[in-house]
Short mmCIF file of C-alpha atoms in Angstrom, two decimals:
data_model
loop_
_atom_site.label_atom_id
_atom_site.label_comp_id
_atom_site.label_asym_id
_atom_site.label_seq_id
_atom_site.Cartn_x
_atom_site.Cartn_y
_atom_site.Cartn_z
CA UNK A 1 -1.64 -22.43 -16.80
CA UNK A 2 0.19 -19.52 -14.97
CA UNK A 3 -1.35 -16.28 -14.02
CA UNK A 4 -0.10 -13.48 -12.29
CA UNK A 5 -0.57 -12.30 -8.72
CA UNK A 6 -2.93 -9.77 -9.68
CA UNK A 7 -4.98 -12.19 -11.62
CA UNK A 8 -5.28 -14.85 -8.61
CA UNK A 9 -6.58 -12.18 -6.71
CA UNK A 10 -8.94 -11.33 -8.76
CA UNK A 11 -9.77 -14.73 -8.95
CA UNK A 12 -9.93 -15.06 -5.16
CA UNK A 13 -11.73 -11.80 -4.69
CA UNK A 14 -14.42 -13.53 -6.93
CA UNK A 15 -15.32 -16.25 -5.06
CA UNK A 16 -15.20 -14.48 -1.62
CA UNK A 17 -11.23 -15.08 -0.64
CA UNK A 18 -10.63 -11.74 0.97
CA UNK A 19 -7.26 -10.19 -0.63
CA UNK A 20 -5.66 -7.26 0.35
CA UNK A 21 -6.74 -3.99 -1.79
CA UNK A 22 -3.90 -3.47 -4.55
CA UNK A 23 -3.78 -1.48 -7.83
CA UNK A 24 -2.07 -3.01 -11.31
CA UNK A 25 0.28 -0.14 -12.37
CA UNK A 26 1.97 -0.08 -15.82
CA UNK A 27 3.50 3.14 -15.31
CA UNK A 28 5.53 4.77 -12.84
CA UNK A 29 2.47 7.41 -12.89
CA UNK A 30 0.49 4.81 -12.21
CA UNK A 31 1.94 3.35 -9.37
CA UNK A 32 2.46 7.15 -7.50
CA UNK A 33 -1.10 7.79 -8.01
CA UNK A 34 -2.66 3.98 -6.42
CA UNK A 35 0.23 4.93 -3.43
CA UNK A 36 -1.94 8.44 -2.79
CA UNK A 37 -4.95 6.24 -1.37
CA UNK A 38 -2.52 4.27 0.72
CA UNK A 39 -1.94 4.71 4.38
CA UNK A 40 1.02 3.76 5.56
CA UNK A 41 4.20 1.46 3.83
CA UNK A 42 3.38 0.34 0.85
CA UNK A 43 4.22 -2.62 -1.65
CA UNK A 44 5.32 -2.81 -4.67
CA UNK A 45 5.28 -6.33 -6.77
CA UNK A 46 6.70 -7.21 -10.07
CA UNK A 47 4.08 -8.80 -11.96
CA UNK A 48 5.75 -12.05 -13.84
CA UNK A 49 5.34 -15.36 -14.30
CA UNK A 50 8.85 -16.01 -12.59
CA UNK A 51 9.36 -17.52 -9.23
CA UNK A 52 11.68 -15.44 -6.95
CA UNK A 53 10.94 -11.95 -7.32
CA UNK A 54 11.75 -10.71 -3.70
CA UNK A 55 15.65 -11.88 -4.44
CA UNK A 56 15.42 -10.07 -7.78
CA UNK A 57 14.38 -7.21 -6.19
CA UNK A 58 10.92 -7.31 -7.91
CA UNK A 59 8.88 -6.89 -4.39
CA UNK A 60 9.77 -3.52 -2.63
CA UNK A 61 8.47 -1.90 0.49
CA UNK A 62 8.31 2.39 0.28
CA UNK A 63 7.60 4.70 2.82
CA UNK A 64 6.92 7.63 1.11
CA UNK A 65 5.60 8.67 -2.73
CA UNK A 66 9.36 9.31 -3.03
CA UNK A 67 10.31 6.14 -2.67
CA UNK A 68 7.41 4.56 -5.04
CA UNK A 69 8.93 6.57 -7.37
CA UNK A 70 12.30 5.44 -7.56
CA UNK A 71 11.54 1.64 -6.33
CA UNK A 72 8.55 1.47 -9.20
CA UNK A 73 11.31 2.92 -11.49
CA UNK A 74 13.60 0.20 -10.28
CA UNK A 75 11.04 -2.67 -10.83
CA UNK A 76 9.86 -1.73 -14.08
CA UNK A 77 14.08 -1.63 -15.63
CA UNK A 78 14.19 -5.36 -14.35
CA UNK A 79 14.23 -8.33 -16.01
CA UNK A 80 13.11 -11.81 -13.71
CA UNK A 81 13.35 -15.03 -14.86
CA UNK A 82 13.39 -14.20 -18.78
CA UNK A 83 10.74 -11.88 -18.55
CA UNK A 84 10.98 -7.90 -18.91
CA UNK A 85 8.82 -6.19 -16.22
CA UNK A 86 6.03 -4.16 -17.83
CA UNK A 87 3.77 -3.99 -14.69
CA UNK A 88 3.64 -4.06 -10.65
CA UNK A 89 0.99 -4.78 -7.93
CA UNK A 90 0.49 -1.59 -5.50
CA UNK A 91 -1.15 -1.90 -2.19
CA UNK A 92 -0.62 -1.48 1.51
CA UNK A 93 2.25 -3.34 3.07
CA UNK A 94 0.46 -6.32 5.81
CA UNK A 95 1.69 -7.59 8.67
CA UNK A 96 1.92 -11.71 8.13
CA UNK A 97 1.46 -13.86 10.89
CA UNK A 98 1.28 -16.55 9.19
CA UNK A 99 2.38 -17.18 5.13
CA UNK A 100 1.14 -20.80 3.18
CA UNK A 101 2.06 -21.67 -0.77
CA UNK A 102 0.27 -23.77 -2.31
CA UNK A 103 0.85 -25.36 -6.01
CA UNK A 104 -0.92 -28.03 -8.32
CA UNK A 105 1.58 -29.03 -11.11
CA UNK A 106 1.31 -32.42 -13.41
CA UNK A 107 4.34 -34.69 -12.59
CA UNK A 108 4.56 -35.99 -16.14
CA UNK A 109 6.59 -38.90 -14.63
CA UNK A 110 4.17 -40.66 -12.49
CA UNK A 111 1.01 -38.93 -15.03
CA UNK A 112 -0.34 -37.64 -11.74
CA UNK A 113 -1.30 -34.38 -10.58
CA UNK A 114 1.09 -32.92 -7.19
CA UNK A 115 -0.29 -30.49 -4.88
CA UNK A 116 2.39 -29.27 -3.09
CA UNK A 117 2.06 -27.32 0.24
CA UNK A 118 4.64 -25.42 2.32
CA UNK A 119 5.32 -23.05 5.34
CA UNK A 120 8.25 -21.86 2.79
CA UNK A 121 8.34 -20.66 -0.61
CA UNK A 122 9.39 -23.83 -2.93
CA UNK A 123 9.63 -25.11 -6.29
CA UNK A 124 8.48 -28.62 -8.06
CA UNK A 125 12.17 -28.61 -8.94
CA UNK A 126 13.75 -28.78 -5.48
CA UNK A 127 11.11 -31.47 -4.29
CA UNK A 128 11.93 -33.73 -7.31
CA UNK A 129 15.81 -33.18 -6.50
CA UNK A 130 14.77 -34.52 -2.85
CA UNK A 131 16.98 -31.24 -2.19
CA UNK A 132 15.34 -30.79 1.46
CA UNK A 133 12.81 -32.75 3.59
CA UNK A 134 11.40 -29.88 5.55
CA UNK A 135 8.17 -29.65 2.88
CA UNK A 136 4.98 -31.26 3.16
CA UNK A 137 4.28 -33.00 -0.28
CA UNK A 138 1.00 -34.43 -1.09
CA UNK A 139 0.20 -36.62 -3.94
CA UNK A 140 -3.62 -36.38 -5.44
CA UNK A 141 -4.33 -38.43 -8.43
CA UNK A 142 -7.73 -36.57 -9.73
CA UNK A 143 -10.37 -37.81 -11.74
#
């Protein structure tokens, strides 16, 4: 199953993970008026299913309702990993001090279930290409 970011938050945000406060926008409308009630820099996400939005240019940082504009604009004319944009994630940009990923994917291969957790972003692909050793891979076989 994938989901989007919005929909893990809401997840999260249901069993007491705090998130961040963010607005779904499907419009460019949309996304000027969630920036109003934000204080400061403020994010804009593509909402797909595809890994490696930032270096698609689907995550964008504005300054000013200006900027939403035209970066929300940008986002929404893109097209990541197949998939046509039709939505982004609004919310106030966060100082990270620290940033984990985390992923639980079936390795058909071994009939197992991976969780995989990094200090970088990764994907099952690179692990099973043994492209890099800097990742911490655990193996849970679940029941």
């Amino acid at each position: 199953m994938k989901i989007r970011e919005f929909q893990a938050r809401g997840i999260f945000a249901s069993h007491g993970i705090p998130v961040p406060n963010s607005t779904l926008a499907r419009t460019v409308t949309e996304a000027v008026a969630a920036a109003t009630d934000i204080d400061g820099p403020t994010i804009i996400k593509a909402q797909v299913l595809a890994g490696g939005r930032g270096k698609a240019g689907g995550v964008k940082l504005a300054v000013s309702p200006v900027e939403v504009r035209s970066l929300t604009e940008s986002i929404l004319r893109l097209n990541i990993g197949g998939e046509p944009v039709s939505s982004v994630l609004v919310g106030p940009a966060v100082d990270i001090a620290r940033e984990l990923y985390l992923s639980i994917v079936i390795d058909r291969t071994t009939q197992q279930v991976l969780l995989m957790a990094s200090a970088e972003a990764v994907s099952y692909t690179h692990l099973r290409a043994h492209e890099t050793l800097r990742y911490l891979v655990c193996r849970l076989l679940l029941e």
